[in-house]
Short mmCIF file of C-alpha atoms and ligand atoms in Angstrom, two decimals:
data_model
loop_
_atom_site.label_atom_id
_atom_site.label_comp_id
_atom_site.label_asym_id
_atom_site.label_seq_id
_atom_site.Cartn_x
_atom_site.Cartn_y
_atom_site.Cartn_z
CA MET U 1 65.74 61.08 161.01
CA PRO U 2 67.31 60.46 157.58
CA LYS U 3 68.97 63.45 156.01
CA ASN U 4 67.00 64.88 153.10
CA PRO U 5 68.38 67.00 150.32
CA PRO U 6 67.16 70.61 150.49
CA ILE U 7 64.12 71.00 148.27
CA THR U 8 64.50 74.72 147.71
CA GLN U 9 66.14 75.63 144.43
CA PRO U 10 69.03 78.05 144.63
CA SER U 11 68.54 79.34 141.08
CA LYS U 12 65.97 82.09 140.54
CA LYS U 13 64.29 80.95 137.35
CA PRO U 14 61.82 83.47 135.87
CA LYS U 15 58.95 81.06 136.48
CA ILE U 16 59.61 81.07 140.18
CA ILE U 17 60.02 84.86 140.32
CA GLU U 18 56.63 85.21 138.60
CA GLY U 19 55.28 82.67 141.02
CA LEU U 20 56.47 84.77 143.91
CA ALA U 21 54.21 87.63 142.78
CA SER U 22 51.11 85.47 142.99
CA ARG U 23 52.08 84.12 146.41
CA GLY U 24 52.83 87.67 147.61
CA ALA U 25 49.38 88.77 146.42
CA ALA U 26 47.75 85.86 148.27
CA LEU U 27 49.64 86.84 151.44
CA ASP U 28 48.51 90.45 150.97
CA ILE U 29 44.85 89.47 150.51
CA LEU U 30 44.91 87.22 153.57
CA ARG U 31 46.39 90.13 155.58
CA LEU U 32 43.60 92.43 154.35
CA LEU U 33 41.01 89.84 155.44
CA ARG U 34 42.60 89.77 158.91
CA SER U 35 42.21 93.55 159.09
CA GLY U 36 38.44 93.11 158.70
CA LEU U 37 37.78 93.42 154.94
CA ALA U 38 35.39 91.01 153.22
CA LEU U 39 36.84 88.80 150.47
CA ASP U 40 35.40 90.79 147.54
CA GLU U 41 36.71 94.04 149.04
CA ALA U 42 40.16 92.58 149.69
CA LEU U 43 40.39 91.26 146.12
CA SER U 44 39.43 94.66 144.73
CA VAL U 45 41.74 96.83 146.89
CA SER U 46 44.89 94.68 146.85
CA LYS U 47 47.37 96.44 144.56
CA THR U 48 49.59 93.35 144.31
CA PHE U 49 46.60 91.26 143.20
CA GLU U 50 45.53 93.94 140.71
CA SER U 51 48.97 93.89 139.10
CA LEU U 52 48.69 90.16 138.29
CA GLU U 53 47.39 88.80 135.03
CA GLY U 54 46.17 85.52 133.60
CA ALA U 55 47.45 82.34 135.24
CA ASP U 56 49.23 84.23 138.05
CA ARG U 57 46.00 85.92 139.03
CA GLY U 58 44.09 82.64 138.94
CA PHE U 59 46.78 80.98 141.04
CA ALA U 60 46.73 83.76 143.67
CA ARG U 61 42.95 83.44 143.92
CA ALA U 62 43.16 79.63 144.19
CA LEU U 63 45.73 79.99 146.98
CA VAL U 64 43.54 82.39 148.96
CA MET U 65 40.45 80.22 148.52
CA THR U 66 42.30 77.05 149.56
CA VAL U 67 43.73 78.70 152.68
CA LEU U 68 40.26 79.94 153.64
CA ARG U 69 38.45 76.69 152.85
CA ARG U 70 41.01 74.34 154.40
CA ARG U 71 42.50 76.52 157.13
CA ASN U 72 42.42 73.99 159.98
CA THR U 73 43.47 71.10 157.75
CA LEU U 74 46.48 73.13 156.59
CA ASP U 75 47.45 73.82 160.20
CA GLU U 76 47.24 70.06 160.85
CA ILE U 77 49.75 69.50 158.05
CA TYR U 78 52.67 71.54 159.41
CA ALA U 79 51.85 71.83 163.14
CA PRO U 80 53.00 68.28 164.11
CA PHE U 81 56.50 69.16 162.87
CA LEU U 82 56.88 72.25 165.07
CA ASP U 83 58.91 71.87 168.27
CA ARG U 84 56.61 74.37 169.95
CA PRO U 85 53.39 75.98 168.67
CA LEU U 86 53.52 79.34 166.90
CA LYS U 87 52.51 82.30 169.06
CA PRO U 88 48.99 83.64 168.40
CA ASN U 89 50.40 86.93 166.99
CA GLN U 90 52.76 85.24 164.49
CA HIS U 91 50.18 85.74 161.76
CA GLU U 92 52.51 86.20 158.79
CA VAL U 93 54.60 83.10 159.53
CA ARG U 94 51.42 81.07 159.97
CA THR U 95 50.01 82.38 156.68
CA ILE U 96 53.22 81.62 154.77
CA LEU U 97 53.11 78.06 156.14
CA ARG U 98 49.43 77.69 155.22
CA LEU U 99 50.18 78.91 151.70
CA ALA U 100 53.00 76.40 151.36
CA ALA U 101 50.87 73.55 152.74
CA ALA U 102 48.01 74.48 150.37
CA GLN U 103 50.38 74.20 147.41
CA ILE U 104 52.07 70.99 148.49
CA ILE U 105 48.93 69.08 149.52
CA PHE U 106 46.06 70.52 147.47
CA LEU U 107 47.34 72.47 144.45
CA GLU U 108 49.87 70.00 143.09
CA THR U 109 52.67 72.54 143.13
CA PRO U 110 56.10 70.90 143.01
CA PRO U 111 57.27 70.97 146.65
CA HIS U 112 60.55 72.70 145.74
CA ALA U 113 58.62 75.58 144.16
CA ALA U 114 56.27 75.87 147.16
CA ALA U 115 59.24 75.82 149.53
CA SER U 116 61.50 78.24 147.69
CA THR U 117 58.75 80.84 147.25
CA ALA U 118 57.71 80.45 150.91
CA VAL U 119 61.32 81.07 151.97
CA ASP U 120 61.58 84.08 149.64
CA LEU U 121 58.32 85.52 150.98
CA ALA U 122 59.63 85.14 154.52
CA ARG U 123 63.01 86.72 153.71
CA GLU U 124 61.36 89.74 152.07
CA ARG U 125 59.53 90.70 155.29
CA ARG U 126 61.13 91.97 158.48
CA GLU U 127 58.73 90.14 160.82
CA THR U 128 59.28 86.78 159.10
CA ALA U 129 62.90 86.93 157.90
CA GLY U 130 64.13 85.13 161.01
CA PHE U 131 61.81 82.19 160.27
CA ALA U 132 63.07 81.44 156.76
CA LYS U 133 65.12 78.42 157.86
CA LEU U 134 62.28 76.98 159.93
CA ILE U 135 59.86 77.45 157.02
CA ASN U 136 62.25 75.68 154.68
CA ALA U 137 62.57 72.73 157.08
CA LEU U 138 58.80 72.52 157.60
CA CYS U 139 58.14 72.56 153.84
CA ARG U 140 60.47 69.59 153.46
CA ARG U 141 58.65 67.69 156.20
CA MET U 142 55.25 68.56 154.69
CA ALA U 143 56.31 67.17 151.33
CA GLU U 144 56.90 63.84 153.06
CA ALA U 145 53.70 63.87 155.13
CA ASP U 146 51.39 60.90 154.76
CA PRO U 147 48.44 62.03 152.58
CA GLU U 148 46.26 59.36 154.25
CA ARG U 149 46.54 61.22 157.56
CA ILE U 150 45.07 64.33 155.91
CA LYS U 151 42.34 62.34 154.16
CA ALA U 152 41.37 60.76 157.49
CA LEU U 153 40.55 64.12 159.08
CA PRO U 154 36.77 64.45 159.60
CA PRO U 155 34.81 66.76 157.24
CA ARG U 156 34.03 69.13 160.13
CA THR U 157 37.74 69.99 160.53
CA ASP U 158 37.40 73.20 158.52
CA THR U 159 34.09 74.33 160.04
CA PRO U 160 34.29 76.50 163.18
CA GLY U 161 32.82 74.70 166.21
CA TRP U 162 29.83 77.02 166.73
CA PHE U 163 28.84 76.78 163.05
CA TRP U 164 29.23 73.01 162.99
CA ARG U 165 26.93 72.63 166.02
CA LYS U 166 24.31 74.85 164.36
CA LEU U 167 24.50 72.87 161.12
CA GLU U 168 24.15 69.53 162.93
CA ARG U 169 21.27 70.71 165.10
CA SER U 170 19.28 72.40 162.35
CA HIS U 171 19.98 70.23 159.30
CA GLY U 172 21.00 66.87 160.83
CA ALA U 173 24.40 65.16 161.14
CA LYS U 174 24.41 63.69 157.62
CA ALA U 175 23.54 66.97 155.90
CA ALA U 176 26.07 68.82 158.10
CA ARG U 177 28.84 66.49 156.92
CA THR U 178 27.83 66.94 153.29
CA ILE U 179 27.63 70.72 153.69
CA ALA U 180 31.15 70.76 155.15
CA GLN U 181 32.41 68.65 152.23
CA VAL U 182 30.76 70.92 149.65
CA HIS U 183 32.23 73.99 151.42
CA ALA U 184 35.71 72.56 150.80
CA SER U 185 35.53 72.76 146.99
CA GLU U 186 35.24 75.41 144.32
CA PRO U 187 31.54 75.77 143.42
CA PRO U 188 30.24 75.74 139.84
CA LEU U 189 28.98 78.91 138.18
CA ASP U 190 25.21 79.18 137.68
CA LEU U 191 23.69 81.37 134.97
CA THR U 192 20.03 82.46 135.03
CA PHE U 193 18.03 82.89 131.82
CA ARG U 194 14.74 84.74 131.31
CA THR U 195 12.76 81.63 130.36
CA SER U 196 13.28 77.87 130.33
CA ALA U 197 13.09 77.96 126.51
CA ASP U 198 16.06 80.41 126.43
CA ARG U 199 17.90 78.23 128.90
CA ASP U 200 17.36 75.07 126.83
CA GLU U 201 18.51 76.81 123.65
CA TRP U 202 21.75 77.99 125.34
CA ALA U 203 22.50 74.72 127.16
CA GLU U 204 24.02 73.19 124.05
CA LYS U 205 25.75 76.36 122.91
CA LEU U 206 27.56 76.70 126.22
CA GLY U 207 27.96 72.99 126.86
CA ALA U 208 26.47 73.57 130.30
CA GLU U 209 24.09 71.49 132.36
CA PRO U 210 20.47 72.59 132.93
CA VAL U 211 19.53 72.78 136.63
CA GLY U 212 16.21 73.97 138.08
CA GLU U 213 13.81 75.75 135.72
CA VAL U 214 15.89 78.54 134.15
CA SER U 215 19.51 77.93 135.17
CA LEU U 216 22.61 76.49 133.52
CA ARG U 217 25.53 75.14 135.51
CA GLN U 218 29.04 75.77 134.15
CA LEU U 219 31.85 73.72 135.59
CA ASP U 220 34.70 75.21 133.59
CA ARG U 221 34.54 78.84 134.72
CA GLY U 222 37.17 81.14 133.22
CA ARG U 223 36.26 84.82 133.20
CA THR U 224 32.50 85.42 133.34
CA GLU U 225 32.74 88.31 130.85
CA ASN U 226 34.21 85.92 128.28
CA ILE U 227 31.26 83.50 128.33
CA GLU U 228 29.09 83.82 125.23
CA GLY U 229 25.93 85.82 125.78
CA TYR U 230 27.34 88.03 128.55
CA GLU U 231 27.71 91.19 126.44
CA ASP U 232 24.23 90.74 125.00
CA GLY U 233 22.70 90.36 128.45
CA ILE U 234 21.21 86.95 127.64
CA TRP U 235 21.89 85.68 131.18
CA TRP U 236 23.14 86.84 134.55
CA VAL U 237 25.20 85.10 137.24
CA GLN U 238 22.99 83.85 140.08
CA ASP U 239 23.23 80.74 142.20
CA LEU U 240 20.43 78.24 141.59
CA ALA U 241 19.20 78.62 145.20
CA ALA U 242 19.06 82.40 144.83
CA THR U 243 16.63 82.07 141.89
CA LEU U 244 14.00 80.32 144.01
CA PRO U 245 12.65 83.10 146.34
CA ALA U 246 11.49 85.29 143.42
CA ARG U 247 9.73 82.29 141.89
CA LEU U 248 7.50 82.17 144.98
CA ALA U 249 5.86 85.36 143.71
CA GLY U 250 4.11 83.28 141.01
CA ASP U 251 2.90 84.98 137.83
CA VAL U 252 3.92 88.61 138.31
CA ALA U 253 3.18 89.91 134.79
CA GLY U 254 1.72 93.42 135.14
CA LYS U 255 1.84 93.32 138.94
CA ARG U 256 3.43 95.89 141.25
CA VAL U 257 6.38 94.29 143.04
CA TYR U 258 8.61 95.89 145.69
CA ASP U 259 12.02 94.23 145.73
CA LEU U 260 13.54 95.32 149.05
CA CYS U 261 17.26 94.92 149.77
CA ALA U 262 17.56 94.41 146.06
CA ALA U 263 21.17 95.03 145.06
CA PRO U 264 23.01 93.84 143.00
CA GLY U 265 19.70 92.88 141.42
CA GLY U 266 19.55 89.14 140.74
CA LYS U 267 15.95 88.95 141.88
CA THR U 268 15.08 92.34 140.37
CA MET U 269 16.13 91.00 136.95
CA GLN U 270 14.07 87.83 137.40
CA LEU U 271 10.97 89.81 138.35
CA ALA U 272 11.44 92.39 135.59
CA ALA U 273 12.01 89.61 133.04
CA ALA U 274 8.72 88.04 134.15
CA GLY U 275 6.90 91.29 133.29
CA ALA U 276 6.48 92.80 136.77
CA ASP U 277 6.45 96.53 137.47
CA VAL U 278 9.41 96.39 139.86
CA THR U 279 10.63 98.96 142.37
CA ALA U 280 14.05 98.03 143.76
CA VAL U 281 15.23 99.52 147.06
CA ASP U 282 18.65 99.15 148.69
CA ILE U 283 20.70 101.19 151.16
CA SER U 284 24.07 100.74 149.43
CA PRO U 285 24.93 103.24 146.65
CA SER U 286 27.80 101.09 145.33
CA ARG U 287 25.68 97.95 145.19
CA MET U 288 22.90 99.93 143.51
CA GLU U 289 25.40 101.00 140.83
CA ARG U 290 25.87 97.31 140.12
CA LEU U 291 22.09 96.82 140.00
CA THR U 292 21.78 99.64 137.44
CA ALA U 293 24.62 98.19 135.34
CA ASN U 294 23.02 94.74 135.48
CA LEU U 295 19.67 96.10 134.32
CA GLN U 296 21.35 98.01 131.48
CA ARG U 297 23.30 94.99 130.31
CA THR U 298 20.22 92.77 130.32
CA ASN U 299 17.99 95.54 128.89
CA LEU U 300 15.50 95.14 131.72
CA LYS U 301 13.62 97.92 133.52
CA ALA U 302 12.95 98.71 137.17
CA THR U 303 12.48 101.85 139.24
CA SER U 304 15.14 102.12 141.90
CA PHE U 305 15.68 103.98 145.19
CA ILE U 306 18.77 104.17 147.36
CA CYS U 307 17.18 104.19 150.76
CA ASP U 308 16.99 102.42 154.12
CA VAL U 309 14.04 100.05 153.90
CA LEU U 310 13.10 101.08 157.43
CA ASP U 311 12.64 104.69 156.21
CA TRP U 312 10.89 103.86 152.95
CA GLN U 313 7.17 104.72 152.87
CA PRO U 314 5.74 104.12 149.39
CA GLU U 315 2.37 105.66 148.53
CA ASP U 316 0.97 102.63 146.72
CA LEU U 317 0.36 99.14 148.03
CA ALA U 318 2.17 96.27 146.28
CA ASP U 319 0.82 92.97 144.99
CA VAL U 320 4.10 91.39 146.08
CA VAL U 321 6.78 92.52 148.53
CA LEU U 322 10.03 90.55 148.40
CA LEU U 323 12.30 91.23 151.39
CA ASP U 324 15.75 89.67 150.82
CA ALA U 325 16.95 90.75 154.23
CA PRO U 326 20.55 91.38 155.33
CA CYS U 327 21.88 88.31 157.13
CA THR U 328 25.09 86.48 158.08
CA ALA U 329 25.24 85.15 154.46
CA THR U 330 26.38 81.81 155.89
CA GLY U 331 24.59 80.20 152.95
CA THR U 332 27.20 81.63 150.59
CA VAL U 333 30.32 80.12 152.21
CA ARG U 334 31.02 78.11 149.01
CA ARG U 335 31.88 81.37 147.23
CA HIS U 336 32.88 83.44 150.28
CA PRO U 337 34.88 81.08 152.52
CA ASP U 338 36.16 84.09 154.50
CA LEU U 339 32.73 84.07 156.19
CA LEU U 340 33.72 80.84 157.96
CA TRP U 341 36.22 82.82 160.02
CA SER U 342 34.74 86.33 160.08
CA LYS U 343 31.21 85.47 161.26
CA LYS U 344 30.47 84.83 164.91
CA GLU U 345 27.54 83.11 166.57
CA GLU U 346 26.29 86.37 168.08
CA ASP U 347 26.08 88.07 164.64
CA ALA U 348 22.88 86.18 163.87
CA GLU U 349 21.20 87.48 167.04
CA ALA U 350 21.70 91.13 166.07
CA LEU U 351 20.65 90.47 162.47
CA ALA U 352 17.52 88.62 163.61
CA VAL U 353 16.42 91.77 165.45
CA LEU U 354 16.89 93.80 162.25
CA GLN U 355 15.05 91.17 160.18
CA ASP U 356 12.07 91.34 162.56
CA ARG U 357 12.03 95.14 162.38
CA MET U 358 12.13 95.04 158.60
CA LEU U 359 9.37 92.44 158.43
CA ASP U 360 7.19 94.49 160.80
CA HIS U 361 7.81 97.65 158.76
CA VAL U 362 7.04 96.21 155.31
CA THR U 363 3.70 94.59 156.27
CA ALA U 364 2.03 97.98 155.67
CA MET U 365 3.21 97.96 152.01
CA VAL U 366 1.33 94.76 151.06
CA ALA U 367 -2.14 95.08 149.46
CA PRO U 368 -4.91 92.90 150.94
CA GLY U 369 -4.62 89.51 149.26
CA GLY U 370 -1.02 90.33 148.30
CA LEU U 371 2.12 88.33 149.05
CA LEU U 372 5.06 89.00 151.34
CA ILE U 373 8.13 86.86 150.66
CA PHE U 374 10.84 86.85 153.31
CA ALA U 375 14.23 85.47 152.25
CA THR U 376 17.76 85.20 153.67
CA CYS U 377 20.90 83.51 152.30
CA SER U 378 21.62 81.99 155.69
CA LEU U 379 21.96 78.44 156.99
CA LEU U 380 21.01 79.50 160.51
CA PRO U 381 17.44 78.91 161.77
CA GLU U 382 17.62 82.21 163.72
CA GLU U 383 17.56 83.97 160.35
CA GLY U 384 14.98 81.71 158.73
CA GLU U 385 12.64 79.23 160.36
CA GLU U 386 12.56 81.15 163.67
CA ARG U 387 11.83 84.49 161.98
CA ALA U 388 8.93 82.98 160.01
CA ALA U 389 7.46 81.46 163.20
CA ARG U 390 7.71 84.77 165.06
CA PHE U 391 6.17 86.64 162.14
CA LEU U 392 3.12 84.40 161.97
CA LYS U 393 2.63 84.70 165.74
CA THR U 394 2.83 88.50 165.76
CA HIS U 395 1.00 89.16 162.48
CA PRO U 396 -2.31 87.31 162.48
CA GLU U 397 -3.33 89.41 159.45
CA PHE U 398 -0.95 87.17 157.40
CA GLU U 399 -1.11 83.46 156.66
CA ARG U 400 1.58 81.13 155.32
CA VAL U 401 1.23 80.00 151.69
CA PRO U 402 3.22 76.75 151.56
CA VAL U 403 5.79 76.38 148.80
CA THR U 404 4.83 73.80 146.17
CA GLU U 405 6.99 71.41 144.16
CA GLU U 406 6.08 73.38 141.05
CA ASP U 407 7.40 76.60 142.64
CA VAL U 408 10.84 75.00 143.04
CA ALA U 409 11.07 72.91 139.86
CA GLY U 410 10.80 69.69 141.89
CA LEU U 411 14.00 70.32 143.85
CA PRO U 412 14.03 68.77 147.36
CA VAL U 413 14.06 72.16 149.11
CA ILE U 414 10.73 72.34 150.98
CA ASN U 415 10.83 71.92 154.77
CA ARG U 416 8.17 70.47 157.10
CA ASP U 417 6.52 73.87 157.58
CA GLY U 418 6.14 74.31 153.84
CA ASP U 419 8.90 76.94 153.57
CA LEU U 420 11.88 76.98 151.22
CA ARG U 421 15.04 75.57 152.79
CA CYS U 422 18.07 75.18 150.52
CA THR U 423 21.44 73.96 151.75
CA PRO U 424 24.70 73.11 149.95
CA ALA U 425 23.84 69.43 150.59
CA VAL U 426 21.18 69.64 147.84
CA LEU U 427 22.68 68.56 144.46
CA ALA U 428 25.93 67.96 146.40
CA ASP U 429 27.25 65.64 143.68
CA LYS U 430 26.96 68.56 141.23
CA GLY U 431 28.57 71.16 143.49
CA GLY U 432 25.58 71.90 145.75
CA MET U 433 23.68 75.16 145.98
CA ASP U 434 23.76 78.16 148.30
CA GLY U 435 21.97 78.01 151.62
CA PHE U 436 18.71 79.96 151.43
CA PHE U 437 15.52 80.27 153.42
CA ALA U 438 12.28 81.78 152.14
CA ALA U 439 8.75 81.89 153.49
CA ARG U 440 5.68 83.13 151.61
CA PHE U 441 2.87 84.87 153.47
CA ARG U 442 -0.48 86.22 152.17
CA LYS U 443 -2.17 89.26 153.68
CA LYS U 444 -5.71 88.18 154.45
CA ASP U 445 -8.44 90.13 152.57
C1 LIG J 501 21.32 89.53 150.44
S1 LIG J 501 21.78 91.05 149.80
C2 LIG J 501 20.58 91.28 148.55
C3 LIG J 501 20.74 90.46 147.29
C4 LIG J 501 19.76 90.88 146.21
N1 LIG J 501 18.40 90.78 146.65
C5 LIG J 501 19.91 90.06 144.95
O1 LIG J 501 19.13 89.17 144.68
O2 LIG J 501 20.84 90.36 144.16
C6 LIG J 501 21.19 92.12 151.05
C7 LIG J 501 21.16 93.59 150.67
O3 LIG J 501 20.56 94.29 151.76
C8 LIG J 501 21.02 95.62 151.68
N2 LIG J 501 20.66 96.29 152.96
C9 LIG J 501 21.19 96.08 154.19
N3 LIG J 501 20.55 96.84 155.10
C10 LIG J 501 19.60 97.53 154.43
C11 LIG J 501 18.61 98.49 154.82
N4 LIG J 501 18.49 98.86 156.09
N5 LIG J 501 17.81 99.01 153.87
C12 LIG J 501 17.96 98.64 152.57
N6 LIG J 501 18.86 97.74 152.15
C13 LIG J 501 19.67 97.18 153.07
C14 LIG J 501 22.50 95.46 151.40
O4 LIG J 501 23.03 96.63 150.84
C15 LIG J 501 22.49 94.27 150.43
O5 LIG J 501 22.54 94.73 149.10
#
């Protein structure tokens, strides 16, 4: 092997010291995820991440997201250069190598900066200090790796086997490949407006692209709070797919609507903006705080209860009950790539039991002739298609009301049964959309 000059830089320039803070924060967040926290929780409790500002903060976040989205690909980058595989418990060394590979291959960081900060991170920690030399050597090899070899890896590389098989079986091989490709990139930001007229007026102002009936798609994100119209509550952040279940309620002006599992309130705001008399129920006090803040900011009204849906017994019957049930959230992997590695196949089975119980419980709340909308942000049929089929079998007092093209602004998101089925493969060339399932049932008179 030809001798290469070392690519670490001996001098500690301020830029690299600053850079070390963002890499240290990324390492900290990835450790918190390993301890069982969800991504949003880890980002909010990490003190090292909190202490970062501006570009450093953005870089730390980009590092974490790249490691989560491209985990197996990153392992493929350095693993061939190891004499023997790392031991399963060598988590910190593995994470430092993944961070370095993410920078060298995907984030266009100069290899010497990726290598020197990886070595410094390793030296700072007792459990990794002895690996500093190895890390340095591997970074040098990675910088010389053939990018074509990485490009040739199949799209399913970064999808866990069980999830890949589910995607292929339920959405087809082509869609599964597209979903995996969409999961690998940063998604756009979607903003929801009260009406399509508002949306059209703001499209030009924000230089954003209209999608669906009332949404704008922003590619250049920055901080959400800095986007014009935020303070005035003109719009709220909501993925295009997440806007569709509430639209299945039709014209809700003056109608009584129960929004169950409502927090942080995306659908509550849509329903309230459409003139419904909304009652929002959710079990989580902290998420309900966010719902209240969202309603205040947008100057919209709803009655709210912090309560387990399974214990909630309202006196009045509703014209519409929307149940946005707890689920694996596998439809939101674009924004929460930690779910790829934290969710397990068996999680859906336990959640399906809860979804059935919730569906059974809320049937009593629907007025004769009223609608029940069941939704989950899942890509798994156990939490969608199969729940709808079971519901219709066990509740002959309800009938399916098929979703129409008009309900979904012409988007190709209606399945063979007439239910809503969104996947990230829809609008893939524009960043896709979240995975969502929704079925609409009417209680017979
Ligand atoms: C998919 S999220 C809801 C998103 C929300 N509908 C929106 O559009 O912003 C599911 C929600 O279910 C709530 N939840 C979970 N179990 C619950 C239960 N037993 N009773 C009430 N809410 C529950 C969670 O706190 C979470 O906020």
